[in-house]
């Protein structure tokens, strides 16, 4: 069941210069987020990710299209009704956005106070949340006394206080070191699995998608250019722009500069073969090359793991008769993705 549905949603901003065109930050986006998903939204800076999240969060109105959150069409609501919708959505941020002058306990209690909870209920809920995020002993501390990871755990406890069905995370681990990032990602996974909260993560970090997300949408120029299961999108991206983006974050795909260095160092045609786990085609690549009388050398590669499933890329320098290479690559290309690097001989 979809908990968030966007149908043909666009968001325009006024032109930056008089007489210029509107900025189209989100361009005709349609998207279904299912209950229980951890949905990653990825793409380069300026792609429209944050704007999309502000639309889902009802912080800004869409210019056109409809947005349904938990069965309610939020594009048709009054400000008062929108406040209730926002109450069902928690949010965490890159810079944590904690109240520096409030204790950890008071930070987490804040949304409950706003929602009119009783003192006793607030105290019980805050204790429960702090123990869930592993900060029961920090209740009286102030944000400046906490590490980045601890601050984000307070942010998560505060975001979950009113038991929202949806948690939006905007670059929530981008300010943290790798070790702390993993602690926060583990916590977010527990939020999803133990509390059944649907999570939408905006990120430019592969780690976050790789270890946490179940689905992913790739944005460019305000549009979603590709979406689907994380493993499918990362192992076999279809759109040239998502191939480019995915290529910068996964292991085993040489960058243009690395490809040029490989071409200068090795004789032969440089070809990248992309494998997925369960492919029975892997051994046959080498058999087919050998059977065609071709000589080859392994020059570059890497394996990626996405929540227990592997896919990899292997680049070979292949030498031999040009027509024989073409024929063999065509045959192999019917089973797996074959990419010949540009500029190679
Ligand atoms: P991302 O989160 O992927 O970096 P954003 O959603 O922040 O992308 O921005 C998408 C585009 O919309 C950019 O060109 C940005 O400059 C523009 N934009 C975002 N917010 C505003 C705004 N409030 N006013 C004008 N332009 C904006």
PDB file of C-alpha atoms in Angstrom, residues 115-221:
ATOM      1  CA  UNK A 115       1.054  18.376  20.611  1.00  0.00           C
ATOM      2  CA  UNK A 116      -0.433  18.962  24.074  1.00  0.00           C
ATOM      3  CA  UNK A 117       0.695  15.741  25.799  1.00  0.00           C
ATOM      4  CA  UNK A 118       0.456  15.594  29.613  1.00  0.00           C
ATOM      5  CA  UNK A 119       3.623  15.951  31.729  1.00  0.00           C
ATOM      6  CA  UNK A 120       3.498  12.318  32.845  1.00  0.00           C
ATOM      7  CA  UNK A 121       3.003  11.003  29.293  1.00  0.00           C
ATOM      8  CA  UNK A 122       5.841  13.201  28.027  1.00  0.00           C
ATOM      9  CA  UNK A 123       8.215  11.937  30.729  1.00  0.00           C
ATOM     10  CA  UNK A 124       7.401   8.298  29.959  1.00  0.00           C
ATOM     11  CA  UNK A 125       7.679   8.755  26.186  1.00  0.00           C
ATOM     12  CA  UNK A 126      11.002  10.638  26.421  1.00  0.00           C
ATOM     13  CA  UNK A 127      12.489   7.877  28.613  1.00  0.00           C
ATOM     14  CA  UNK A 128      11.320   5.256  26.136  1.00  0.00           C
ATOM     15  CA  UNK A 129      12.797   7.176  23.157  1.00  0.00           C
ATOM     16  CA  UNK A 130      16.137   7.895  24.830  1.00  0.00           C
ATOM     17  CA  UNK A 131      16.560   4.280  25.737  1.00  0.00           C
ATOM     18  CA  UNK A 132      15.629   3.235  22.162  1.00  0.00           C
ATOM     19  CA  UNK A 133      18.370   5.470  20.724  1.00  0.00           C
ATOM     20  CA  UNK A 134      20.854   4.468  23.458  1.00  0.00           C
ATOM     21  CA  UNK A 135      21.099   7.849  25.195  1.00  0.00           C
ATOM     22  CA  UNK A 136      19.268   7.235  28.481  1.00  0.00           C
ATOM     23  CA  UNK A 137      22.364   8.433  30.361  1.00  0.00           C
ATOM     24  CA  UNK A 138      22.507  11.736  28.429  1.00  0.00           C
ATOM     25  CA  UNK A 139      19.037  13.057  29.265  1.00  0.00           C
ATOM     26  CA  UNK A 140      20.395  16.044  31.195  1.00  0.00           C
ATOM     27  CA  UNK A 141      23.254  16.827  28.809  1.00  0.00           C
ATOM     28  CA  UNK A 142      23.204  19.747  26.363  1.00  0.00           C
ATOM     29  CA  UNK A 143      23.811  19.356  22.611  1.00  0.00           C
ATOM     30  CA  UNK A 144      27.298  20.939  22.779  1.00  0.00           C
ATOM     31  CA  UNK A 145      28.364  18.142  25.145  1.00  0.00           C
ATOM     32  CA  UNK A 146      27.464  15.464  22.587  1.00  0.00           C
ATOM     33  CA  UNK A 147      29.331  13.975  19.608  1.00  0.00           C
ATOM     34  CA  UNK A 148      27.838  14.330  16.104  1.00  0.00           C
ATOM     35  CA  UNK A 149      26.444  10.812  16.180  1.00  0.00           C
ATOM     36  CA  UNK A 150      24.845  11.388  19.583  1.00  0.00           C
ATOM     37  CA  UNK A 151      23.311  14.652  18.339  1.00  0.00           C
ATOM     38  CA  UNK A 152      21.774  12.862  15.380  1.00  0.00           C
ATOM     39  CA  UNK A 153      20.402  10.174  17.718  1.00  0.00           C
ATOM     40  CA  UNK A 154      18.708  12.937  19.705  1.00  0.00           C
ATOM     41  CA  UNK A 155      17.393  14.287  16.388  1.00  0.00           C
ATOM     42  CA  UNK A 156      15.959  10.857  15.591  1.00  0.00           C
ATOM     43  CA  UNK A 157      14.372  10.505  19.044  1.00  0.00           C
ATOM     44  CA  UNK A 158      12.782  13.949  18.665  1.00  0.00           C
ATOM     45  CA  UNK A 159      11.562  13.195  15.133  1.00  0.00           C
ATOM     46  CA  UNK A 160       9.917   9.968  16.321  1.00  0.00           C
ATOM     47  CA  UNK A 161       8.388  11.431  19.489  1.00  0.00           C
ATOM     48  CA  UNK A 162       4.814  11.788  18.227  1.00  0.00           C
ATOM     49  CA  UNK A 163       4.945   8.367  16.533  1.00  0.00           C
ATOM     50  CA  UNK A 164       4.970   9.568  12.919  1.00  0.00           C
ATOM     51  CA  UNK A 165       4.375   6.986  10.188  1.00  0.00           C
ATOM     52  CA  UNK A 166       7.001   8.606   7.955  1.00  0.00           C
ATOM     53  CA  UNK A 167      10.537   9.834   8.682  1.00  0.00           C
ATOM     54  CA  UNK A 168      12.268  12.137   6.181  1.00  0.00           C
ATOM     55  CA  UNK A 169      16.058  12.227   6.405  1.00  0.00           C
ATOM     56  CA  UNK A 170      17.765  15.020   4.454  1.00  0.00           C
ATOM     57  CA  UNK A 171      21.500  14.179   4.201  1.00  0.00           C
ATOM     58  CA  UNK A 172      21.218  13.002   7.813  1.00  0.00           C
ATOM     59  CA  UNK A 173      24.650  11.354   7.899  1.00  0.00           C
ATOM     60  CA  UNK A 174      26.557  13.666   5.563  1.00  0.00           C
ATOM     61  CA  UNK A 175      28.203  15.552   8.444  1.00  0.00           C
ATOM     62  CA  UNK A 176      29.332  12.357  10.233  1.00  0.00           C
ATOM     63  CA  UNK A 177      32.482  10.242   9.971  1.00  0.00           C
ATOM     64  CA  UNK A 178      32.149   6.736   8.447  1.00  0.00           C
ATOM     65  CA  UNK A 179      32.040   4.883  11.794  1.00  0.00           C
ATOM     66  CA  UNK A 180      29.354   7.178  13.227  1.00  0.00           C
ATOM     67  CA  UNK A 181      27.463   7.065   9.923  1.00  0.00           C
ATOM     68  CA  UNK A 182      27.144   3.303  10.337  1.00  0.00           C
ATOM     69  CA  UNK A 183      25.851   3.631  13.898  1.00  0.00           C
ATOM     70  CA  UNK A 184      23.184   6.085  12.745  1.00  0.00           C
ATOM     71  CA  UNK A 185      22.276   3.905   9.742  1.00  0.00           C
ATOM     72  CA  UNK A 186      21.907   0.892  12.069  1.00  0.00           C
ATOM     73  CA  UNK A 187      19.584   2.939  14.246  1.00  0.00           C
ATOM     74  CA  UNK A 188      17.530   4.047  11.231  1.00  0.00           C
ATOM     75  CA  UNK A 189      17.253   0.429  10.134  1.00  0.00           C
ATOM     76  CA  UNK A 190      15.834  -0.424  13.589  1.00  0.00           C
ATOM     77  CA  UNK A 191      13.406   2.503  13.313  1.00  0.00           C
ATOM     78  CA  UNK A 192      12.166   1.004  10.047  1.00  0.00           C
ATOM     79  CA  UNK A 193      12.114  -2.645  11.099  1.00  0.00           C
ATOM     80  CA  UNK A 194      11.100  -2.481  14.764  1.00  0.00           C
ATOM     81  CA  UNK A 195       8.765   0.510  14.609  1.00  0.00           C
ATOM     82  CA  UNK A 196       7.468   0.059  11.067  1.00  0.00           C
ATOM     83  CA  UNK A 197       8.288   3.670  10.133  1.00  0.00           C
ATOM     84  CA  UNK A 198       8.550   4.385   6.405  1.00  0.00           C
ATOM     85  CA  UNK A 199      11.796   6.268   5.760  1.00  0.00           C
ATOM     86  CA  UNK A 200      12.661   8.597   2.888  1.00  0.00           C
ATOM     87  CA  UNK A 201      16.390   9.359   2.688  1.00  0.00           C
ATOM     88  CA  UNK A 202      17.915  12.047   0.537  1.00  0.00           C
ATOM     89  CA  UNK A 203      21.581  11.427   0.072  1.00  0.00           C
ATOM     90  CA  UNK A 204      24.554  11.650  -2.200  1.00  0.00           C
ATOM     91  CA  UNK A 205      26.332   8.893  -0.209  1.00  0.00           C
ATOM     92  CA  UNK A 206      26.432   5.406  -1.698  1.00  0.00           C
ATOM     93  CA  UNK A 207      26.909   3.837   1.749  1.00  0.00           C
ATOM     94  CA  UNK A 208      23.529   5.081   2.885  1.00  0.00           C
ATOM     95  CA  UNK A 209      21.718   3.613  -0.097  1.00  0.00           C
ATOM     96  CA  UNK A 210      23.757   0.420  -0.031  1.00  0.00           C
ATOM     97  CA  UNK A 211      23.156  -0.443   3.602  1.00  0.00           C
ATOM     98  CA  UNK A 212      19.744   1.057   4.262  1.00  0.00           C
ATOM     99  CA  UNK A 213      17.518   1.693   1.255  1.00  0.00           C
ATOM    100  CA  UNK A 214      15.184  -0.849  -0.324  1.00  0.00           C
ATOM    101  CA  UNK A 215      14.111   1.350  -3.254  1.00  0.00           C
ATOM    102  CA  UNK A 216      15.767   4.252  -4.952  1.00  0.00           C
ATOM    103  CA  UNK A 217      14.910   7.103  -7.296  1.00  0.00           C
ATOM    104  CA  UNK A 218      17.600   8.931  -9.256  1.00  0.00           C
ATOM    105  CA  UNK A 219      16.870  12.612  -9.888  1.00  0.00           C
ATOM    106  CA  UNK A 220      18.353  14.935 -12.467  1.00  0.00           C
ATOM    107  CA  UNK A 221      17.127  18.353 -13.567  1.00  0.00           C
TER     108      UNK A 221
END
